[in-house]
Coordinates of C-alpha atoms in Angstrom, one line a residue:
X1 CA 1.0 13.7 -23.9
X2 CA 1.8 15.6 -27.1
X3 CA 4.7 18.1 -27.2
X4 CA 2.2 20.9 -28.0
X5 CA 0.0 20.0 -25.0
X6 CA 3.1 19.8 -22.8
X7 CA 4.2 23.3 -23.9
X8 CA 0.7 24.7 -23.3
X9 CA 0.6 23.3 -19.8
X10 CA 4.0 24.7 -18.9
X11 CA 3.1 28.1 -20.3
X12 CA -0.2 28.2 -18.3
X13 CA 1.4 27.4 -15.0
X14 CA 4.6 29.3 -15.3
X15 CA 2.7 32.6 -15.7
X16 CA 3.2 34.6 -12.6
X17 CA 5.9 32.3 -11.3
X18 CA 8.3 33.9 -8.7
X19 CA 11.2 31.9 -7.4
X20 CA 11.3 31.2 -3.7
X21 CA 14.4 31.9 -1.6
X22 CA 16.8 29.1 -0.9
X23 CA 15.7 26.8 2.0
X24 CA 19.1 27.5 3.6
X25 CA 18.1 31.1 4.2
X26 CA 15.4 30.1 6.6
X27 CA 16.8 28.9 10.0
X28 CA 15.3 27.4 13.1
X29 CA 11.7 28.2 12.4
X30 CA 8.7 26.2 13.5
X31 CA 7.1 24.0 10.8
X32 CA 4.0 26.2 11.0
X33 CA 5.9 29.4 10.6
X34 CA 8.0 28.1 7.8
X35 CA 4.9 26.8 6.0
X36 CA 3.2 30.2 6.3
X37 CA 6.2 32.0 5.1
X38 CA 6.5 29.7 2.1
X39 CA 2.8 29.9 1.3
X40 CA 3.0 33.7 1.2
X41 CA 5.5 33.6 -1.6
X42 CA 3.7 31.0 -3.8
X43 CA 1.6 31.9 -6.9
X44 CA -1.9 30.6 -7.3
X45 CA -0.7 28.1 -9.9
X46 CA 2.0 26.8 -7.5
X47 CA -0.5 26.4 -4.7
X48 CA -2.9 24.5 -6.9
X49 CA -0.1 22.2 -8.1
X50 CA 1.0 21.5 -4.5
X51 CA -2.2 19.6 -3.7
X52 CA -1.7 17.1 -6.5
X53 CA 0.2 13.8 -6.3
X54 CA 0.4 12.2 -9.8
X55 CA 1.8 9.1 -11.3
X56 CA 3.9 9.3 -14.5
X57 CA 5.6 7.1 -17.1
X58 CA 9.3 6.4 -17.3
X59 CA 12.3 5.3 -15.2
X60 CA 14.1 8.6 -15.8
X61 CA 13.2 12.2 -16.7
X62 CA 12.0 13.0 -20.2
X63 CA 10.2 16.0 -21.7
X64 CA 6.8 14.6 -21.0
X65 CA 7.1 13.9 -17.3
X66 CA 9.2 17.0 -16.8
X67 CA 6.3 19.1 -18.2
X68 CA 3.9 17.2 -15.9
X69 CA 5.9 17.5 -12.7
X70 CA 7.7 20.9 -13.1
X71 CA 5.2 22.5 -15.4
X72 CA 2.3 21.8 -13.1
X73 CA 4.2 22.6 -9.9
X74 CA 3.3 19.3 -8.4
X75 CA 3.4 18.8 -4.6
X76 CA 4.1 15.1 -5.0
X77 CA 4.5 12.1 -7.3
X78 CA 3.6 8.5 -6.7
X79 CA 5.7 5.7 -8.1
X80 CA 4.7 2.3 -9.6
X81 CA 6.5 -0.7 -11.0
X82 CA 6.6 1.1 -14.4
X83 CA 9.0 3.7 -12.8
X84 CA 11.3 1.2 -11.1
X85 CA 13.9 -1.2 -12.4
X86 CA 15.7 -1.7 -9.1
X87 CA 16.7 0.1 -5.9
X88 CA 19.8 2.0 -7.2
X89 CA 17.9 3.1 -10.3
X90 CA 15.1 4.4 -8.1
X91 CA 17.6 6.4 -6.1
X92 CA 18.9 8.1 -9.2
X93 CA 15.4 8.8 -10.5
X94 CA 14.3 10.4 -7.2
X95 CA 17.4 12.7 -7.3
X96 CA 16.3 13.8 -10.8
X97 CA 12.8 14.4 -9.6
X98 CA 13.8 16.6 -6.7
X99 CA 16.1 18.6 -9.0
X100 CA 13.0 19.9 -11.0
X101 CA 10.7 20.3 -8.0
X102 CA 8.9 23.7 -8.2
X103 CA 8.7 25.6 -5.9
X104 CA 9.5 23.2 -3.0
X105 CA 10.7 19.6 -2.8
X106 CA 8.3 16.9 -3.7
X107 CA 6.6 14.2 -1.6
X108 CA 7.9 11.1 -3.4
X109 CA 5.5 8.3 -2.5
X110 CA 5.3 4.6 -3.1
X111 CA 3.1 1.7 -1.9
X112 CA 5.8 -0.4 -0.1
X113 CA 3.5 -2.2 2.3
X114 CA 5.5 -5.4 2.3
X115 CA 4.2 -8.8 1.3
X116 CA 1.6 -8.7 -1.5
X117 CA 1.9 -5.0 -2.3
X118 CA 5.5 -3.8 -2.9
X119 CA 6.7 -1.6 -5.8
X120 CA 10.5 -2.2 -5.4
X121 CA 11.1 -5.9 -5.8
X122 CA 14.7 -5.9 -7.1
X123 CA 17.7 -4.4 -5.3
X124 CA 15.8 -3.9 -2.1
X125 CA 14.5 -6.1 0.7
X126 CA 11.0 -7.6 0.1
X127 CA 9.7 -7.7 3.7
X128 CA 6.7 -9.8 4.8
X129 CA 3.3 -8.1 4.8
X130 CA 1.1 -7.0 7.6
X131 CA -0.8 -10.2 8.3
X132 CA 2.5 -12.1 8.7
X133 CA 3.5 -9.5 11.3
X134 CA 0.1 -9.8 12.9
X135 CA 0.5 -13.6 13.2
X136 CA 3.7 -13.1 15.2
X137 CA 1.8 -10.8 17.6
X138 CA 5.0 -9.0 18.3
X139 CA 5.0 -5.2 18.4
X140 CA 8.8 -5.2 18.5
X141 CA 9.0 -7.1 15.2
X142 CA 6.5 -4.7 13.7
X143 CA 8.6 -1.7 14.7
X144 CA 11.9 -3.3 13.5
X145 CA 10.5 -4.2 10.2
X146 CA 8.9 -0.8 9.6
X147 CA 12.1 1.0 10.5
X148 CA 14.2 -1.2 8.2
X149 CA 11.8 -0.7 5.3
X150 CA 11.7 3.1 5.9
X151 CA 15.5 3.3 5.9
X152 CA 15.6 1.5 2.6
X153 CA 13.0 3.9 1.2
X154 CA 15.0 6.9 2.4
X155 CA 18.1 5.5 0.8
X156 CA 16.2 5.4 -2.5
X157 CA 14.9 8.9 -2.2
X158 CA 11.4 8.0 -1.2
X159 CA 10.1 10.2 1.6
X160 CA 6.5 9.0 1.9
X161 CA 5.3 5.4 2.3
X162 CA 1.6 4.9 1.4
X163 CA 1.4 2.5 4.4
X164 CA 0.4 1.0 6.7
X165 CA -2.9 -0.6 5.8
X166 CA -4.9 -0.3 9.1
X167 CA -8.1 -1.8 7.8
X168 CA -9.5 -4.5 10.1
X169 CA -10.0 -7.5 7.8
X170 CA -13.2 -9.0 9.3
X171 CA -14.5 -10.3 5.9
X172 CA -12.8 -13.6 4.8
X173 CA -14.1 -12.9 1.3
X174 CA -12.4 -9.5 1.0
X175 CA -10.8 -9.5 -2.4
X176 CA -8.5 -6.5 -2.0
X177 CA -7.3 -6.3 1.7
X178 CA -6.8 -9.8 3.1
X179 CA -3.2 -10.3 4.1
X180 CA -2.5 -6.6 3.6
X181 CA -4.3 -6.1 7.0
X182 CA -2.6 -6.9 10.4
X183 CA -5.7 -9.1 11.2
X184 CA -9.3 -9.2 12.2
X185 CA -9.0 -7.8 15.7
X186 CA -9.2 -4.0 16.1
X187 CA -7.0 -4.0 19.2
X188 CA -4.2 -5.9 17.5
X189 CA -4.4 -3.8 14.3
X190 CA -4.3 -0.6 16.4
X191 CA -1.3 -1.8 18.4
X192 CA 0.7 -2.8 15.4
X193 CA -0.4 0.3 13.5
X194 CA 0.9 2.5 16.3
X195 CA 4.3 0.8 16.2
X196 CA 4.6 0.9 12.4
X197 CA 3.7 4.6 12.1
X198 CA 6.1 5.5 14.8
X199 CA 9.0 3.6 13.3
X200 CA 8.4 4.9 9.7
X201 CA 8.3 8.5 10.8
X202 CA 11.1 8.3 13.3
X203 CA 13.2 7.2 10.4
X204 CA 12.3 10.4 8.5
X205 CA 9.6 9.1 6.1
X206 CA 6.0 10.1 6.2
X207 CA 3.5 7.4 6.9
X208 CA 0.0 7.2 5.5
X209 CA -2.7 5.1 7.2
X210 CA -5.3 3.6 4.8
X211 CA -8.1 3.2 3.7
X212 CA -10.4 5.5 5.8
X213 CA -13.0 4.8 7.2
X214 CA -12.2 1.1 6.8
X215 CA -12.0 -1.3 3.8
X216 CA -11.8 -4.5 5.9
X217 CA -15.5 -5.6 5.7
X218 CA -16.0 -5.5 2.0
X219 CA -16.5 -8.1 -0.7
X220 CA -15.9 -5.8 -3.7
X221 CA -12.5 -4.4 -4.9
X222 CA -12.7 -0.6 -5.2
X223 CA -10.3 -0.8 -8.1
X224 CA -13.3 -2.4 -10.0
X225 CA -16.5 -1.1 -8.4
X226 CA -17.9 0.8 -5.4
X227 CA -17.9 -1.3 -2.2
X228 CA -20.8 -0.7 0.2
X229 CA -20.1 -0.7 4.0
X230 CA -23.5 -0.9 5.5
X231 CA -22.6 -0.4 9.1
X232 CA -23.9 2.5 11.3
X233 CA -21.5 5.0 12.9
X234 CA -21.7 3.1 16.2
X235 CA -20.3 0.0 14.7
X236 CA -17.6 2.0 12.9
X237 CA -16.6 3.7 16.1
X238 CA -16.3 0.3 17.9
X239 CA -14.2 -1.4 15.2
X240 CA -13.2 0.1 11.9
X241 CA -12.2 3.6 13.2
X242 CA -10.1 2.4 16.1
X243 CA -6.9 1.8 14.2
X244 CA -7.2 5.2 12.5
X245 CA -7.5 6.9 15.8
X246 CA -4.5 4.9 17.1
X247 CA -2.5 6.1 14.0
X248 CA -3.7 9.7 14.7
X249 CA -2.5 9.5 18.3
X250 CA 0.9 8.2 16.9
X251 CA 1.1 11.4 14.9
X252 CA 0.6 9.9 11.5
X253 CA 1.3 12.4 8.7
X254 CA -1.4 11.3 6.4
X255 CA -4.7 9.3 6.3
X256 CA -5.8 7.9 2.9
X257 CA -9.4 7.7 1.9
X258 CA -11.2 4.6 0.7
X259 CA -13.5 4.6 -2.2
X260 CA -16.4 3.2 -0.1
X261 CA -20.1 4.0 0.1
X262 CA -21.5 4.3 3.6
X263 CA -25.3 4.5 3.3
X264 CA -25.8 4.9 7.0
X265 CA -23.6 8.0 7.1
X266 CA -23.6 9.6 3.6
X267 CA -27.1 10.7 2.5
X268 CA -26.3 10.9 -1.2
X269 CA -26.8 7.6 -3.0
X270 CA -23.6 5.8 -4.0
X271 CA -21.3 8.8 -3.1
X272 CA -17.9 7.4 -2.2
X273 CA -16.3 8.4 1.1
X274 CA -13.5 10.0 -0.9
X275 CA -16.0 12.5 -2.3
X276 CA -18.1 12.9 0.8
X277 CA -17.9 16.0 3.0
X278 CA -19.9 14.1 5.6
X279 CA -17.2 11.5 5.9
X280 CA -14.0 13.5 5.3
X281 CA -14.9 16.8 7.0
X282 CA -17.8 15.8 9.3
X283 CA -16.4 12.5 10.5
X284 CA -12.6 12.6 10.1
X285 CA -11.9 16.3 10.7
X286 CA -14.6 17.3 13.1
X287 CA -15.8 14.2 15.0
X288 CA -12.3 12.5 15.2
X289 CA -10.4 15.8 15.4
X290 CA -7.8 14.8 12.8
X291 CA -5.6 17.7 11.7
X292 CA -3.1 15.9 9.5
X293 CA -3.1 15.4 5.7
X294 CA -6.0 13.7 4.1
X295 CA -4.9 12.0 0.9
X296 CA -7.2 10.4 -1.6
X297 CA -6.8 6.9 -3.0
X298 CA -6.2 7.0 -6.7
X299 CA -9.0 9.0 -8.3
X300 CA -8.8 7.0 -11.5
X301 CA -9.9 3.7 -9.9
X302 CA -13.2 2.4 -11.3
X303 CA -15.1 3.0 -8.1
X304 CA -14.6 6.7 -8.8
X305 CA -14.2 7.2 -12.5
X306 CA -17.2 5.1 -13.6
X307 CA -19.4 8.2 -12.8
X308 CA -17.0 11.1 -13.4
X309 CA -13.6 12.0 -14.7
X310 CA -10.6 12.0 -12.5
X311 CA -10.2 15.7 -12.9
X312 CA -13.8 16.3 -11.8
X313 CA -13.3 13.8 -8.9
X314 CA -10.3 15.8 -7.8
X315 CA -12.4 18.9 -7.4
X316 CA -15.2 17.0 -5.6
X317 CA -12.7 15.3 -3.2
X318 CA -11.1 18.7 -2.5
X319 CA -14.5 20.2 -1.8
X320 CA -15.2 17.2 0.6
X321 CA -12.1 18.0 2.6
X322 CA -9.1 16.1 1.0
X323 CA -5.7 17.8 1.0
X324 CA -3.7 15.8 -1.6
X325 CA -5.3 14.5 -4.7
X326 CA -3.8 11.3 -6.0
X327 CA -4.2 10.4 -9.7
X328 CA -2.2 7.3 -10.6
X329 CA -2.5 6.8 -14.3
X330 CA -3.6 3.2 -13.9
X331 CA -4.0 2.4 -17.6
X332 CA -3.0 4.1 -20.9
X333 CA -6.2 6.1 -21.2
X334 CA -5.8 7.4 -17.6
X335 CA -2.2 8.4 -18.3
X336 CA -3.4 10.4 -21.3
X337 CA -5.5 12.6 -18.9
X338 CA -3.0 12.9 -16.0
X339 CA -2.4 16.6 -16.7
X340 CA -6.1 17.6 -16.5
X341 CA -6.5 17.7 -12.7
X342 CA -4.5 20.9 -11.8
X343 CA -6.0 23.1 -14.6
X344 CA -9.5 21.9 -13.6
X345 CA -8.9 22.8 -9.9
X346 CA -7.3 26.1 -10.9
X347 CA -10.4 27.0 -13.0
X348 CA -12.6 26.1 -10.0
X349 CA -10.6 28.5 -7.8
X350 CA -10.7 31.2 -10.4
X351 CA -14.4 30.8 -10.8
X352 CA -15.1 31.0 -7.1
X353 CA -16.3 27.4 -6.9
X354 CA -13.4 26.7 -4.5
X355 CA -12.2 29.5 -2.4
X356 CA -8.5 30.5 -2.1
X357 CA -9.0 30.3 1.7
X358 CA -9.9 26.6 1.3
X359 CA -7.0 26.0 -1.0
X360 CA -4.5 27.6 1.4
X361 CA -5.7 25.4 4.3
X362 CA -4.6 22.3 2.4
X363 CA -1.4 23.8 1.1
X364 CA -0.5 24.8 4.6
X365 CA -1.0 21.3 5.9
X366 CA 1.2 19.9 3.1
X367 CA 3.9 22.4 3.7
X368 CA 3.8 21.8 7.5
X369 CA 4.1 18.0 6.9
X370 CA 7.1 18.6 4.6
X371 CA 8.7 20.9 7.2
X372 CA 8.2 18.3 10.0
X373 CA 10.0 15.7 7.9
X374 CA 12.8 18.0 6.9
X375 CA 11.7 17.9 3.2
X376 CA 11.0 21.7 3.4
X377 CA 14.2 22.7 5.1
X378 CA 14.5 25.3 7.8
X379 CA 12.3 24.0 10.6
X380 CA 14.1 20.7 11.4
X381 CA 17.2 19.0 10.1
X382 CA 16.5 16.7 7.2
X383 CA 16.9 13.0 8.1
X384 CA 20.3 11.5 7.5
X385 CA 20.0 9.5 4.3
X386 CA 21.3 5.9 4.7
X387 CA 23.9 4.7 2.2
X388 CA 22.5 2.5 -0.6
X389 CA 24.4 -0.4 1.0
X390 CA 21.4 -0.7 3.3
X391 CA 19.4 -2.0 0.4
X392 CA 18.8 -5.7 0.7
X393 CA 21.4 -5.8 3.3
X394 CA 22.2 -9.0 5.2
X395 CA 20.7 -7.6 8.4
X396 CA 17.5 -6.7 6.7
X397 CA 17.2 -10.0 4.9
X398 CA 17.7 -11.8 8.2
X399 CA 14.9 -9.7 9.7
X400 CA 12.5 -10.5 6.9
X401 CA 13.2 -14.2 7.2
X402 CA 12.8 -14.0 11.0
X403 CA 9.4 -12.5 10.7
X404 CA 8.3 -15.0 8.1
X405 CA 9.5 -17.9 10.3
X406 CA 7.7 -16.6 13.4
X407 CA 4.5 -16.1 11.4
X408 CA 4.1 -19.7 10.3
X409 CA 0.8 -21.0 11.7
X410 CA -0.2 -24.6 12.1
X411 CA -4.0 -24.3 11.9
X412 CA -4.5 -28.1 12.2
X413 CA -2.7 -31.4 11.8
X414 CA -5.4 -34.0 12.3
X415 CA -3.6 -36.9 10.7
X416 CA -0.2 -36.1 12.3
X417 CA 1.4 -35.7 8.9
X418 CA 4.0 -33.2 10.2
X419 CA 6.9 -33.2 10.0
X420 CA 7.3 -34.7 6.5
X421 CA 10.1 -37.2 6.0
X422 CA 12.5 -36.4 3.1
X423 CA 12.5 -40.1 2.2
X424 CA 8.8 -40.0 1.3
X425 CA 7.6 -39.7 -2.3
X426 CA 6.5 -36.0 -2.2
X427 CA 4.3 -34.4 -4.8
X428 CA 4.0 -30.6 -4.9
X429 CA 1.0 -28.9 -6.5
X430 CA 0.7 -25.1 -6.7
X431 CA -2.2 -24.0 -8.9
X432 CA -1.9 -20.7 -10.9
X433 CA -3.4 -17.7 -9.2
X434 CA -3.7 -14.0 -10.2
X435 CA -1.8 -12.7 -7.2
X436 CA 1.2 -15.1 -7.4
X437 CA 4.5 -13.4 -6.6
X438 CA 7.1 -12.9 -9.3
X439 CA 9.8 -11.6 -7.1
X440 CA 13.3 -13.2 -7.7
X441 CA 15.7 -13.8 -4.8
X442 CA 19.4 -14.5 -5.3
X443 CA 19.6 -16.4 -2.0
X444 CA 16.2 -18.1 -1.5
X445 CA 14.0 -20.3 -3.6
X446 CA 11.4 -18.6 -5.8
X447 CA 8.8 -21.3 -5.7
X448 CA 7.5 -23.9 -3.3
X449 CA 8.9 -26.9 -5.1
X450 CA 12.5 -25.5 -5.0
X451 CA 12.1 -24.6 -1.4
X452 CA 11.0 -28.2 -0.6
X453 CA 13.8 -29.7 -2.7
X454 CA 16.3 -28.2 -0.2
X455 CA 15.1 -31.0 2.2
X456 CA 13.7 -33.5 -0.2
X457 CA 15.7 -33.4 -3.5
X458 CA 13.5 -36.1 -5.1
X459 CA 10.2 -34.2 -4.7
X460 CA 8.3 -33.8 -7.9
X461 CA 5.5 -31.5 -9.1
X462 CA 2.3 -31.7 -11.1
X463 CA 0.1 -29.2 -12.7
X464 CA -3.5 -28.7 -11.7
X465 CA -4.6 -30.8 -14.7
X466 CA -2.3 -33.8 -13.9
X467 CA -2.2 -33.6 -10.1
X468 CA -4.9 -36.1 -9.3
X469 CA -3.3 -38.8 -11.4
X470 CA 0.1 -38.1 -10.0
X471 CA -1.2 -38.1 -6.4
X472 CA -2.1 -41.8 -6.6
X473 CA 1.6 -42.8 -6.6
X474 CA 2.7 -40.2 -4.0
X475 CA 3.2 -40.8 -0.3
X476 CA 2.2 -37.3 0.5
X477 CA 0.8 -34.3 -1.5
X478 CA 1.7 -30.7 -0.6
X479 CA -0.8 -28.3 -2.0
X480 CA -0.2 -24.6 -2.1
X481 CA -3.4 -22.5 -2.0
X482 CA -4.3 -18.9 -2.8
X483 CA -7.6 -17.5 -1.5
X484 CA -9.6 -20.7 -1.9
X485 CA -13.0 -19.1 -1.1
X486 CA -12.6 -16.9 -4.3
X487 CA -11.4 -19.7 -6.6
X488 CA -13.9 -22.5 -7.4
X489 CA -11.2 -24.3 -9.5
X490 CA -8.8 -24.4 -6.5
X491 CA -11.6 -25.7 -4.3
X492 CA -12.3 -28.5 -6.8
X493 CA -8.6 -29.4 -6.9
X494 CA -8.4 -29.6 -3.2
X495 CA -11.4 -31.8 -3.0
X496 CA -10.3 -34.1 -5.8
X497 CA -6.8 -34.5 -4.2
X498 CA -8.4 -35.3 -0.8
X499 CA -10.7 -37.8 -2.5
X500 CA -7.7 -39.9 -3.8
X501 CA -7.2 -41.0 -0.2
X502 CA -3.5 -40.0 -0.2
X503 CA -2.3 -37.8 2.6
X504 CA -2.6 -34.1 1.7
X505 CA -0.9 -31.1 3.4
X506 CA -2.1 -27.7 2.4
X507 CA 0.1 -24.6 2.7
X508 CA -1.9 -21.4 2.7
X509 CA 0.1 -18.9 0.7
X510 CA -2.3 -16.1 1.5
X511 CA -4.5 -15.7 4.5
X512 CA -5.7 -18.1 7.1
X513 CA -9.2 -18.3 5.6
X514 CA -8.4 -21.2 3.2
X515 CA -8.4 -23.7 6.1
X516 CA -12.1 -23.0 6.7
X517 CA -12.9 -23.7 3.1
X518 CA -11.0 -26.9 2.4
X519 CA -12.2 -28.7 5.5
X520 CA -11.6 -32.1 3.8
X521 CA -7.8 -31.5 4.2
X522 CA -6.8 -32.4 7.7
X523 CA -3.4 -30.7 7.8
X524 CA -3.1 -27.0 7.1
X525 CA -0.1 -24.6 7.5
X526 CA -0.5 -20.9 6.7
X527 CA 2.5 -18.7 5.9
X528 CA 0.7 -15.5 4.8
X529 CA 2.5 -15.0 1.5
X530 CA 4.5 -16.6 -1.3
X531 CA 7.5 -14.3 -1.3
X532 CA 10.8 -16.2 -1.1
X533 CA 11.0 -15.7 2.7
X534 CA 7.6 -17.3 3.2
X535 CA 8.4 -20.2 1.0
X536 CA 11.6 -20.9 2.9
X537 CA 9.7 -20.7 6.2
X538 CA 7.1 -23.1 4.8
X539 CA 9.6 -25.7 3.8
X540 CA 11.4 -25.5 7.2
X541 CA 8.1 -26.0 9.0
X542 CA 7.1 -28.9 6.7
X543 CA 10.3 -30.8 7.5
X544 CA 10.5 -30.0 11.2
X545 CA 13.3 -27.5 11.0
X546 CA 11.1 -25.0 12.8
X547 CA 8.1 -25.3 15.2
X548 CA 5.2 -23.1 14.1
X549 CA 4.5 -20.4 16.7
X550 CA 2.2 -18.1 14.7
X551 CA -1.4 -17.5 15.6
X552 CA -4.3 -16.5 13.3
X553 CA -4.4 -12.7 13.8

């Protein structure tokens, strides 16, 4: 963003600004009354800004992101790895962000789901993801993990977690949900979603259930194209919608839309649910009776922006019934257009395309949610912010490892290869994969070979290219796998290793679906991730230090 554009935006949105009274002047009001009082003192520009949640560039405040956040009166920001060096740095950044919030404190959000999708990977605990929790089948672990994660987020100044994922992952070929889901059974997902939402919000952080009306039975990634969910309403009500209803009963602050086309529900060809009034207002608001916040998934994902700009999508999503409009700034071109959404919606209100009454409905919901969490002070006491010592604490690390250990699932051991003897000649093969973890842990091994060498120091490794030749002189081959069904090269490698006649043990470093693809491998452990805690649990299971108790969720 050029300095001239920044100045123009600030000038446009500061016109008519009037400062609100200090939060401390408002005492013991209900969230609804406080929201109405606050709304009555906001300018039109401030009300428009309140419905936007934008990404930005930088790990500290600069003129550009100050103009974006303060100049546009944003209601929220969403953080990505480009904003985060480590936990303590994030805490400092978030204090800076709140210092320029205008006219009320920001929702500061992040995707800290655990497992595969986490934004803070250094200086904070990296917890296992949903499917690992699902494999334990233990609601108490789900609650404990969610509470610990929320406390760390609060210590870093984050007051909204864009989690949990409550999609029911019924499609083994799903390229974007997979282990981000609690599992393939709606009742299990609902039960764990309820515990997770309750724990996040009781800690003082807003939870957001996603991706409505359900991204679990798709084979297309909505970051790249528009997935189609062909099911009728009756099927959705018996499966996909159940966890969202459970989250609703748990009082979830927000539900995030999915960029999905539902031809049996939406009459307009290829119109994503995010932009569909039939889905957001007709189904979610009216049929399900949900009265909390509706947040969009990022409006600059390809499923949306291939047919419209993010700014136009923001207006369409708002017309459909969304309350908060999220534009992430996914790539450099997207980031060049981040500031265009609020002026576009402002023009739509001024022209009469969007009524002020409709705008105020969403702003009230946002302000009420902020009041309920103590972000907008005066209705409830703000949550007690934990000391930064909670970040990556010994207790939280122990909890993360406990969940990872209890998640380990022995899907089969037809040849009785487990446990492995440290005296065997062990070859470790882990082919490259796009979703491999790069998280570094000061206490645990960061790759499968190093985790195995704790028990078998003489273990060796081979690349995918040299693995077959090296396998012929090994007593046992340990193969790490990542989403085999979506990787012909990994499938070929698994087949070639099995064809050597040497004993092969596969360790599924993603979901449990690989075991159904590599049927030629008779021993299969699944650990639901390749973060250091999962690798440690895998090594312990391989060498008999723990007995797998997890079940495919």
